[in-house]
Amino acid sequence: RPAEHQHVRYNPLRDDWVLVSAHRVKRPWQGQLEKPPPEDVPRWDPKNPLCPGATRANGEVNPNYEGTFVFPNDFPALQPDAPEPDDSDHPLFRAAPARGVCKVMCFHPWSDLTLPLMSLPEIRAVIDAWAELAAELGASYPWVQIFENKGAMMGCSNPHPHCQVWASSFLPNEACLEDRTQRQHLSQHGVPMLLEYAKQEAARKERLVVENADWLVVVPYWATWPYQTLLLPRRHVCRLQDLSDSEKDSLASIMQRLLIKYDNLFEVSFPYSMGWHGAPTGPYLQEDCRHWQLHAHYYPPLLRSATVRKFMVGYEMLAQAQRDLTPEQAAERLRSLPEVHYKKRAE
């Protein structure tokens, strides 16, 4: 019985395994307790560098934006004009060029508004901005990584709703790995891996969290984090910028539903790291990328409550990933949660 007996599950997207030990969640917890996120975030703060009209670290003043706002990261990890490293004198000491651009995108002018509390038109505006950035930066860069770190627990230093977009001159490790596994699957089975996987999960339903006509969200069979989810389109689509208007509308809806459930799980602004993966761009736009299927990963750290998180240490760092409840248990719990945000139930 998966919920009582440990076993390992294969992740075909990463070509690795995860140890499922669901009985461990019953053990008493005497470890670190996290502080819940503050509930009193001011809507506008002139000292917050992401707010409209505020001054950023480089001295630039933000416009009084009323929707999404994109600007160059003031402390970029990638720069377009970085010099090439010196040649290596030994195969164990290799370096390669790394160039790119980093941007920050604010979702909304209000600091106290997160995605699940935004309206569907406001979320759709975020999706449109994502697609525009993916197309703009992808015209020249091989990889455009859109990602959001939400909450201090996930390293976010500013509560204002925002994400980052890094475009790089190289394919990062995760992109290379997913490119290889998806290419192999198409070659061996004749169908894109995640397109087939979405159809299987839609039929089985045991790991399904939410779905609509164009999208579904599942706790993947091979999930590592306790309430990890995978957001998948139902049709074959390679890149975010390839979505139709109706698919963008239904994406806004399913994102809102998922994120409301996340917040309702422990009645807290749910922390996570999320990001979009799609077919590489730049020079790859001219290549056959049919093996790719667009998808988004959500990696939340909370395990038992708003204050108890899952730590990836010890065995996870030195051996392989391990989880403390089955994906089916996690999906059932998320699926059963209401889709009205806990902050709005009394309204």
mmCIF file of C-alpha atoms in Angstrom:
data_model
loop_
_atom_site.group_PDB
_atom_site.id
_atom_site.type_symbol
_atom_site.label_atom_id
_atom_site.label_comp_id
_atom_site.label_asym_id
_atom_site.label_seq_id
_atom_site.Cartn_x
_atom_site.Cartn_y
_atom_site.Cartn_z
ATOM 1 C CA ARG A 1 0.000 0.000 0.000
ATOM 2 C CA PRO A 2 1.724 3.206 -1.203
ATOM 3 C CA ALA A 3 0.504 5.270 1.755
ATOM 4 C CA GLU A 4 2.026 2.851 4.286
ATOM 5 C CA HIS A 5 5.015 1.168 2.648
ATOM 6 C CA GLN A 6 8.084 2.900 1.318
ATOM 7 C CA HIS A 7 8.922 2.570 -2.368
ATOM 8 C CA VAL A 8 10.742 4.473 -5.111
ATOM 9 C CA ARG A 9 9.156 6.158 -8.116
ATOM 10 C CA TYR A 10 10.764 7.020 -11.431
ATOM 11 C CA ASN A 11 10.743 10.566 -12.808
ATOM 12 C CA PRO A 12 10.988 10.257 -16.607
ATOM 13 C CA LEU A 13 11.371 14.020 -17.039
ATOM 14 C CA ARG A 14 14.560 14.123 -14.976
ATOM 15 C CA ASP A 15 15.653 10.496 -15.410
ATOM 16 C CA ASP A 16 15.976 9.977 -11.651
ATOM 17 C CA TRP A 17 14.114 8.418 -8.725
ATOM 18 C CA VAL A 18 12.380 9.639 -5.565
ATOM 19 C CA LEU A 19 11.962 7.665 -2.332
ATOM 20 C CA VAL A 20 8.362 7.784 -1.041
ATOM 21 C CA SER A 21 8.153 7.177 2.734
ATOM 22 C CA ALA A 22 4.627 8.270 3.595
ATOM 23 C CA HIS A 23 4.678 6.722 7.079
ATOM 24 C CA ARG A 24 7.322 9.263 8.131
ATOM 25 C CA VAL A 25 4.807 12.093 8.228
ATOM 26 C CA LYS A 26 3.415 10.576 11.450
ATOM 27 C CA ARG A 27 6.637 11.210 13.363
ATOM 28 C CA PRO A 28 6.562 14.022 15.967
ATOM 29 C CA TRP A 29 8.220 17.249 14.856
ATOM 30 C CA GLN A 30 10.699 18.973 17.150
ATOM 31 C CA GLY A 31 12.641 20.853 14.490
ATOM 32 C CA GLN A 32 12.611 24.399 13.207
ATOM 33 C CA LEU A 33 9.330 26.304 13.030
ATOM 34 C CA GLU A 34 8.970 29.004 10.390
ATOM 35 C CA LYS A 35 7.426 32.405 10.903
ATOM 36 C CA PRO A 36 4.195 32.866 8.930
ATOM 37 C CA PRO A 37 4.418 35.703 6.374
ATOM 38 C CA PRO A 38 3.339 39.139 7.620
ATOM 39 C CA GLU A 39 -0.305 40.032 7.098
ATOM 40 C CA ASP A 40 0.230 43.788 7.395
ATOM 41 C CA VAL A 41 2.142 44.503 4.167
ATOM 42 C CA PRO A 42 1.451 48.156 3.220
ATOM 43 C CA ARG A 43 -0.266 48.594 -0.135
ATOM 44 C CA TRP A 44 2.254 51.284 -1.108
ATOM 45 C CA ASP A 45 5.570 52.093 0.502
ATOM 46 C CA PRO A 46 7.853 54.810 -0.924
ATOM 47 C CA LYS A 47 10.850 52.898 0.465
ATOM 48 C CA ASN A 48 9.933 49.696 -1.387
ATOM 49 C CA PRO A 49 11.956 49.735 -4.645
ATOM 50 C CA LEU A 50 9.258 47.763 -6.503
ATOM 51 C CA CYS A 51 6.440 50.188 -5.768
ATOM 52 C CA PRO A 52 5.195 52.748 -8.315
ATOM 53 C CA GLY A 53 7.064 56.024 -7.965
ATOM 54 C CA ALA A 54 9.739 54.548 -5.673
ATOM 55 C CA THR A 55 13.466 55.020 -6.208
ATOM 56 C CA ARG A 56 15.459 51.857 -6.896
ATOM 57 C CA ALA A 57 19.011 51.072 -5.776
ATOM 58 C CA ASN A 58 20.533 52.475 -8.969
ATOM 59 C CA GLY A 59 18.769 55.812 -8.497
ATOM 60 C CA GLU A 60 16.111 55.268 -11.166
ATOM 61 C CA VAL A 61 12.554 56.198 -10.266
ATOM 62 C CA ASN A 62 9.785 53.767 -11.172
ATOM 63 C CA PRO A 63 6.914 55.132 -13.237
ATOM 64 C CA ASN A 64 3.501 55.285 -11.619
ATOM 65 C CA TYR A 65 2.537 52.046 -13.313
ATOM 66 C CA GLU A 66 -1.012 50.712 -13.047
ATOM 67 C CA GLY A 67 -0.584 47.177 -14.393
ATOM 68 C CA THR A 68 2.494 45.052 -14.990
ATOM 69 C CA PHE A 69 5.904 46.724 -14.981
ATOM 70 C CA VAL A 70 9.131 45.256 -16.389
ATOM 71 C CA PHE A 71 12.588 46.675 -15.787
ATOM 72 C CA PRO A 72 16.234 45.470 -15.902
ATOM 73 C CA ASN A 73 17.379 43.768 -12.707
ATOM 74 C CA ASP A 74 19.598 46.202 -10.820
ATOM 75 C CA PHE A 75 21.767 43.300 -9.614
ATOM 76 C CA PRO A 76 21.793 40.903 -12.592
ATOM 77 C CA ALA A 77 23.305 37.436 -12.424
ATOM 78 C CA LEU A 78 23.856 37.587 -16.193
ATOM 79 C CA GLN A 79 25.155 40.473 -18.273
ATOM 80 C CA PRO A 80 25.249 40.685 -22.074
ATOM 81 C CA ASP A 81 28.858 41.845 -22.399
ATOM 82 C CA ALA A 82 30.726 39.556 -19.968
ATOM 83 C CA PRO A 83 34.198 38.569 -21.205
ATOM 84 C CA GLU A 84 35.099 34.992 -22.071
ATOM 85 C CA PRO A 85 36.995 33.012 -19.424
ATOM 86 C CA ASP A 86 40.585 32.013 -20.048
ATOM 87 C CA ASP A 87 41.305 28.689 -21.710
ATOM 88 C CA SER A 88 41.571 25.758 -19.323
ATOM 89 C CA ASP A 89 44.896 24.014 -18.821
ATOM 90 C CA HIS A 90 43.235 20.776 -17.594
ATOM 91 C CA PRO A 91 39.959 18.935 -18.367
ATOM 92 C CA LEU A 92 39.002 18.989 -14.673
ATOM 93 C CA PHE A 93 39.053 22.797 -14.626
ATOM 94 C CA ARG A 94 36.704 23.870 -17.396
ATOM 95 C CA ALA A 95 34.837 27.141 -17.822
ATOM 96 C CA ALA A 96 32.672 28.487 -20.607
ATOM 97 C CA PRO A 97 31.156 31.867 -21.535
ATOM 98 C CA ALA A 98 27.900 32.886 -19.841
ATOM 99 C CA ARG A 99 26.043 35.945 -21.081
ATOM 100 C CA GLY A 100 22.490 37.143 -20.820
ATOM 101 C CA VAL A 101 20.035 39.631 -19.385
ATOM 102 C CA CYS A 102 17.951 39.620 -16.203
ATOM 103 C CA LYS A 103 14.657 41.423 -15.817
ATOM 104 C CA VAL A 104 12.183 41.932 -12.992
ATOM 105 C CA MET A 105 8.454 41.999 -13.629
ATOM 106 C CA CYS A 106 5.983 43.425 -11.138
ATOM 107 C CA PHE A 107 2.557 41.833 -11.392
ATOM 108 C CA HIS A 108 0.552 44.675 -9.887
ATOM 109 C CA PRO A 109 1.092 48.135 -8.354
ATOM 110 C CA TRP A 110 -0.190 46.995 -4.928
ATOM 111 C CA SER A 111 2.292 45.320 -2.574
ATOM 112 C CA ASP A 112 -0.406 43.545 -0.535
ATOM 113 C CA LEU A 113 -1.918 41.709 -3.512
ATOM 114 C CA THR A 114 -0.654 38.260 -4.525
ATOM 115 C CA LEU A 115 -1.657 36.332 -7.663
ATOM 116 C CA PRO A 116 -4.500 34.333 -6.033
ATOM 117 C CA LEU A 117 -6.078 37.592 -4.852
ATOM 118 C CA MET A 118 -5.797 39.316 -8.238
ATOM 119 C CA SER A 119 -8.677 39.428 -10.716
ATOM 120 C CA LEU A 120 -8.701 37.219 -13.813
ATOM 121 C CA PRO A 121 -8.006 40.191 -16.154
ATOM 122 C CA GLU A 122 -5.041 41.144 -13.956
ATOM 123 C CA ILE A 123 -3.656 37.589 -14.050
ATOM 124 C CA ARG A 124 -4.224 37.494 -17.820
ATOM 125 C CA ALA A 125 -2.130 40.683 -18.109
ATOM 126 C CA VAL A 126 0.701 38.878 -16.295
ATOM 127 C CA ILE A 127 0.454 35.955 -18.719
ATOM 128 C CA ASP A 128 0.505 38.326 -21.706
ATOM 129 C CA ALA A 129 3.632 40.008 -20.335
ATOM 130 C CA TRP A 130 5.273 36.599 -19.816
ATOM 131 C CA ALA A 131 4.550 35.608 -23.413
ATOM 132 C CA GLU A 132 5.839 38.927 -24.747
ATOM 133 C CA LEU A 133 9.085 38.639 -22.795
ATOM 134 C CA ALA A 134 9.528 35.016 -23.843
ATOM 135 C CA ALA A 135 9.179 36.018 -27.498
ATOM 136 C CA GLU A 136 11.274 39.187 -27.236
ATOM 137 C CA LEU A 137 14.220 37.658 -25.380
ATOM 138 C CA GLY A 138 13.836 34.309 -27.113
ATOM 139 C CA ALA A 139 14.471 35.935 -30.475
ATOM 140 C CA SER A 140 18.187 35.917 -29.638
ATOM 141 C CA TYR A 141 18.733 33.885 -26.460
ATOM 142 C CA PRO A 142 18.540 30.055 -26.362
ATOM 143 C CA TRP A 143 16.818 29.944 -22.978
ATOM 144 C CA VAL A 144 14.383 32.308 -21.261
ATOM 145 C CA GLN A 145 13.615 31.310 -17.686
ATOM 146 C CA ILE A 146 10.515 32.880 -16.147
ATOM 147 C CA PHE A 147 10.347 32.145 -12.430
ATOM 148 C CA GLU A 148 8.666 33.409 -9.274
ATOM 149 C CA ASN A 149 9.997 32.979 -5.754
ATOM 150 C CA LYS A 150 7.084 33.690 -3.428
ATOM 151 C CA GLY A 151 7.644 34.190 0.284
ATOM 152 C CA ALA A 152 10.666 34.739 2.492
ATOM 153 C CA MET A 153 10.928 30.959 2.985
ATOM 154 C CA MET A 154 11.847 30.689 -0.698
ATOM 155 C CA GLY A 155 14.418 33.465 -0.567
ATOM 156 C CA CYS A 156 12.156 36.304 -1.663
ATOM 157 C CA SER A 157 13.346 39.530 -0.047
ATOM 158 C CA ASN A 158 10.441 41.724 -1.174
ATOM 159 C CA PRO A 159 6.722 40.969 -0.584
ATOM 160 C CA HIS A 160 5.628 42.991 -3.620
ATOM 161 C CA PRO A 161 4.105 40.575 -6.207
ATOM 162 C CA HIS A 162 6.769 40.021 -8.834
ATOM 163 C CA CYS A 163 8.800 37.486 -10.768
ATOM 164 C CA GLN A 164 12.111 37.395 -12.602
ATOM 165 C CA VAL A 165 13.054 36.606 -16.178
ATOM 166 C CA TRP A 166 16.597 35.488 -16.986
ATOM 167 C CA ALA A 167 17.669 34.958 -20.590
ATOM 168 C CA SER A 168 20.928 33.084 -21.092
ATOM 169 C CA SER A 169 23.357 32.340 -23.918
ATOM 170 C CA PHE A 170 23.399 28.681 -22.846
ATOM 171 C CA LEU A 171 20.906 25.956 -21.940
ATOM 172 C CA PRO A 172 20.873 25.541 -18.131
ATOM 173 C CA ASN A 173 21.181 22.107 -16.556
ATOM 174 C CA GLU A 174 17.445 21.474 -16.079
ATOM 175 C CA ALA A 175 16.701 22.563 -19.636
ATOM 176 C CA CYS A 176 19.372 20.226 -21.028
ATOM 177 C CA LEU A 177 18.030 17.356 -18.949
ATOM 178 C CA GLU A 178 14.403 17.874 -19.990
ATOM 179 C CA ASP A 179 15.452 18.319 -23.603
ATOM 180 C CA ARG A 180 17.219 14.946 -23.570
ATOM 181 C CA THR A 181 14.471 12.985 -21.809
ATOM 182 C CA GLN A 182 11.651 14.421 -23.906
ATOM 183 C CA ARG A 183 13.596 13.844 -27.116
ATOM 184 C CA GLN A 184 14.219 10.218 -26.135
ATOM 185 C CA HIS A 185 10.572 9.657 -25.266
ATOM 186 C CA LEU A 186 9.321 10.993 -28.604
ATOM 187 C CA SER A 187 11.876 8.872 -30.445
ATOM 188 C CA GLN A 188 10.904 5.703 -28.564
ATOM 189 C CA HIS A 189 7.131 6.164 -28.234
ATOM 190 C CA GLY A 190 6.137 8.533 -31.046
ATOM 191 C CA VAL A 191 4.325 11.020 -28.789
ATOM 192 C CA PRO A 192 5.599 13.929 -26.636
ATOM 193 C CA MET A 193 6.140 12.697 -23.074
ATOM 194 C CA LEU A 194 4.117 15.343 -21.237
ATOM 195 C CA LEU A 195 1.281 15.298 -23.753
ATOM 196 C CA GLU A 196 0.887 11.566 -23.117
ATOM 197 C CA TYR A 197 1.328 12.094 -19.374
ATOM 198 C CA ALA A 198 -1.412 14.759 -19.262
ATOM 199 C CA LYS A 199 -3.846 12.407 -21.018
ATOM 200 C CA GLN A 200 -3.007 9.608 -18.583
ATOM 201 C CA GLU A 201 -3.475 11.810 -15.506
ATOM 202 C CA ALA A 202 -6.721 13.278 -16.862
ATOM 203 C CA ALA A 203 -8.093 9.760 -17.185
ATOM 204 C CA ARG A 204 -6.776 8.381 -13.877
ATOM 205 C CA LYS A 205 -7.742 11.494 -11.819
ATOM 206 C CA GLU A 206 -6.105 10.277 -8.577
ATOM 207 C CA ARG A 207 -3.409 12.968 -8.722
ATOM 208 C CA LEU A 208 -5.567 15.642 -10.373
ATOM 209 C CA VAL A 209 -5.932 18.927 -8.455
ATOM 210 C CA VAL A 210 -7.834 21.211 -10.870
ATOM 211 C CA GLU A 211 -8.664 21.116 -14.568
ATOM 212 C CA ASN A 212 -10.500 23.008 -17.287
ATOM 213 C CA ALA A 213 -10.957 22.696 -21.053
ATOM 214 C CA ASP A 214 -7.355 23.653 -21.880
ATOM 215 C CA TRP A 215 -5.251 22.855 -18.794
ATOM 216 C CA LEU A 216 -4.829 20.507 -15.888
ATOM 217 C CA VAL A 217 -2.820 20.628 -12.672
ATOM 218 C CA VAL A 218 -1.562 17.448 -11.034
ATOM 219 C CA VAL A 219 0.674 16.450 -8.185
ATOM 220 C CA PRO A 220 3.039 14.483 -10.435
ATOM 221 C CA TYR A 221 3.488 10.765 -9.824
ATOM 222 C CA TRP A 222 7.185 11.469 -9.170
ATOM 223 C CA ALA A 223 6.726 14.648 -7.072
ATOM 224 C CA THR A 224 9.586 15.496 -4.713
ATOM 225 C CA TRP A 225 8.202 18.391 -2.674
ATOM 226 C CA PRO A 226 5.137 17.690 -0.478
ATOM 227 C CA TYR A 227 2.595 19.711 -2.454
ATOM 228 C CA GLN A 228 4.517 20.072 -5.706
ATOM 229 C CA THR A 229 2.333 20.482 -8.790
ATOM 230 C CA LEU A 230 2.751 20.369 -12.548
ATOM 231 C CA LEU A 231 0.655 22.632 -14.795
ATOM 232 C CA LEU A 232 0.089 21.146 -18.245
ATOM 233 C CA PRO A 233 -1.765 22.153 -21.421
ATOM 234 C CA ARG A 234 -4.057 19.577 -22.990
ATOM 235 C CA ARG A 235 -2.943 20.226 -26.559
ATOM 236 C CA HIS A 236 0.572 19.996 -27.932
ATOM 237 C CA VAL A 237 2.174 23.420 -27.507
ATOM 238 C CA CYS A 238 5.909 24.068 -27.304
ATOM 239 C CA ARG A 239 6.251 27.600 -25.965
ATOM 240 C CA LEU A 240 4.353 30.137 -23.860
ATOM 241 C CA GLN A 241 4.167 32.546 -26.794
ATOM 242 C CA ASP A 242 2.347 29.880 -28.847
ATOM 243 C CA LEU A 243 -0.771 29.951 -26.664
ATOM 244 C CA SER A 244 -4.041 31.203 -28.133
ATOM 245 C CA ASP A 245 -6.051 33.978 -26.495
ATOM 246 C CA SER A 246 -8.591 31.497 -25.159
ATOM 247 C CA GLU A 247 -5.816 29.321 -23.719
ATOM 248 C CA LYS A 248 -4.364 32.366 -21.964
ATOM 249 C CA ASP A 249 -7.782 33.141 -20.479
ATOM 250 C CA SER A 250 -8.196 29.585 -19.210
ATOM 251 C CA LEU A 251 -4.604 29.628 -17.929
ATOM 252 C CA ALA A 252 -5.425 32.698 -15.820
ATOM 253 C CA SER A 253 -8.416 30.853 -14.400
ATOM 254 C CA ILE A 254 -6.607 27.638 -13.532
ATOM 255 C CA MET A 255 -3.661 29.508 -12.005
ATOM 256 C CA GLN A 256 -6.047 31.446 -9.786
ATOM 257 C CA ARG A 257 -7.846 28.247 -8.711
ATOM 258 C CA LEU A 258 -4.595 26.436 -7.913
ATOM 259 C CA LEU A 259 -3.090 29.322 -5.964
ATOM 260 C CA ILE A 260 -6.285 29.846 -3.958
ATOM 261 C CA LYS A 261 -6.140 26.180 -2.967
ATOM 262 C CA TYR A 262 -2.498 26.589 -1.993
ATOM 263 C CA ASP A 263 -3.340 29.537 0.263
ATOM 264 C CA ASN A 264 -6.349 27.711 1.716
ATOM 265 C CA LEU A 265 -4.299 24.615 2.613
ATOM 266 C CA PHE A 266 -2.807 26.189 5.750
ATOM 267 C CA GLU A 267 -4.647 29.545 5.541
ATOM 268 C CA VAL A 268 -1.458 31.425 4.803
ATOM 269 C CA SER A 269 0.065 33.163 1.806
ATOM 270 C CA PHE A 270 1.607 29.953 0.457
ATOM 271 C CA PRO A 271 5.328 30.115 -0.376
ATOM 272 C CA TYR A 272 6.699 28.428 -3.483
ATOM 273 C CA SER A 273 9.145 28.643 -6.337
ATOM 274 C CA MET A 274 7.577 28.230 -9.763
ATOM 275 C CA GLY A 275 8.818 28.466 -13.307
ATOM 276 C CA TRP A 276 7.927 27.857 -16.943
ATOM 277 C CA HIS A 277 9.723 25.326 -19.121
ATOM 278 C CA GLY A 278 9.227 25.319 -22.874
ATOM 279 C CA ALA A 279 11.182 24.545 -25.997
ATOM 280 C CA PRO A 280 14.515 26.404 -26.306
ATOM 281 C CA THR A 281 14.582 29.554 -28.401
ATOM 282 C CA GLY A 282 17.193 31.634 -30.225
ATOM 283 C CA PRO A 283 18.945 29.298 -32.682
ATOM 284 C CA TYR A 284 16.564 26.477 -31.677
ATOM 285 C CA LEU A 285 13.618 28.321 -33.237
ATOM 286 C CA GLN A 286 14.746 26.900 -36.589
ATOM 287 C CA GLU A 287 15.078 23.343 -35.250
ATOM 288 C CA ASP A 288 12.555 20.555 -34.725
ATOM 289 C CA CYS A 289 11.389 20.845 -31.108
ATOM 290 C CA ARG A 290 8.263 18.679 -31.325
ATOM 291 C CA HIS A 291 9.501 16.620 -28.371
ATOM 292 C CA TRP A 292 8.925 19.585 -26.066
ATOM 293 C CA GLN A 293 5.669 20.273 -24.259
ATOM 294 C CA LEU A 294 5.145 23.559 -22.414
ATOM 295 C CA HIS A 295 4.682 23.170 -18.651
ATOM 296 C CA ALA A 296 5.083 24.977 -15.344
ATOM 297 C CA HIS A 297 6.546 23.556 -12.134
ATOM 298 C CA TYR A 298 5.385 24.673 -8.662
ATOM 299 C CA TYR A 299 7.681 23.731 -5.769
ATOM 300 C CA PRO A 300 6.205 24.672 -2.351
ATOM 301 C CA PRO A 301 8.221 23.787 0.782
ATOM 302 C CA LEU A 302 5.464 23.523 3.424
ATOM 303 C CA LEU A 303 4.794 20.019 4.742
ATOM 304 C CA ARG A 304 2.492 19.863 7.796
ATOM 305 C CA SER A 305 1.432 23.419 8.554
ATOM 306 C CA ALA A 306 2.226 27.053 7.898
ATOM 307 C CA THR A 307 5.247 26.712 10.184
ATOM 308 C CA VAL A 308 6.644 23.250 9.358
ATOM 309 C CA ARG A 309 8.538 22.897 6.105
ATOM 310 C CA LYS A 310 10.196 20.078 4.221
ATOM 311 C CA PHE A 311 13.990 20.235 4.338
ATOM 312 C CA MET A 312 16.044 18.770 1.489
ATOM 313 C CA VAL A 313 19.117 17.797 3.498
ATOM 314 C CA GLY A 314 21.076 14.732 4.539
ATOM 315 C CA TYR A 315 19.787 11.779 2.529
ATOM 316 C CA GLU A 316 18.253 14.075 -0.090
ATOM 317 C CA MET A 317 21.536 15.896 -0.699
ATOM 318 C CA LEU A 318 23.777 12.842 -0.496
ATOM 319 C CA ALA A 319 21.633 10.048 -1.935
ATOM 320 C CA GLN A 320 18.305 10.923 -3.611
ATOM 321 C CA ALA A 321 15.107 12.876 -3.098
ATOM 322 C CA GLN A 322 12.676 11.601 -0.444
ATOM 323 C CA ARG A 323 9.101 12.658 0.318
ATOM 324 C CA ASP A 324 6.924 12.199 3.416
ATOM 325 C CA LEU A 325 3.444 11.661 1.928
ATOM 326 C CA THR A 326 2.308 10.131 -1.315
ATOM 327 C CA PRO A 327 1.479 12.344 -4.310
ATOM 328 C CA GLU A 328 -2.023 10.856 -4.201
ATOM 329 C CA GLN A 329 -2.504 12.002 -0.601
ATOM 330 C CA ALA A 330 -1.267 15.482 -1.458
ATOM 331 C CA ALA A 331 -3.505 15.726 -4.526
ATOM 332 C CA GLU A 332 -6.585 14.577 -2.609
ATOM 333 C CA ARG A 333 -5.993 17.165 0.074
ATOM 334 C CA LEU A 334 -5.501 19.990 -2.441
ATOM 335 C CA ARG A 335 -8.421 18.834 -4.586
ATOM 336 C CA SER A 336 -10.840 18.874 -1.647
ATOM 337 C CA LEU A 337 -10.021 22.458 -0.654
ATOM 338 C CA PRO A 338 -12.493 25.257 -1.462
ATOM 339 C CA GLU A 339 -11.840 27.601 -4.387
ATOM 340 C CA VAL A 340 -12.904 30.715 -2.506
ATOM 341 C CA HIS A 341 -9.901 32.342 -0.844
ATOM 342 C CA TYR A 342 -9.956 32.141 2.947
ATOM 343 C CA LYS A 343 -9.574 35.918 3.168
ATOM 344 C CA LYS A 344 -12.752 36.408 1.128
ATOM 345 C CA ARG A 345 -15.045 33.868 2.814
ATOM 346 C CA ALA A 346 -16.487 36.421 5.231
ATOM 347 C CA GLU A 347 -17.172 38.971 2.513
#
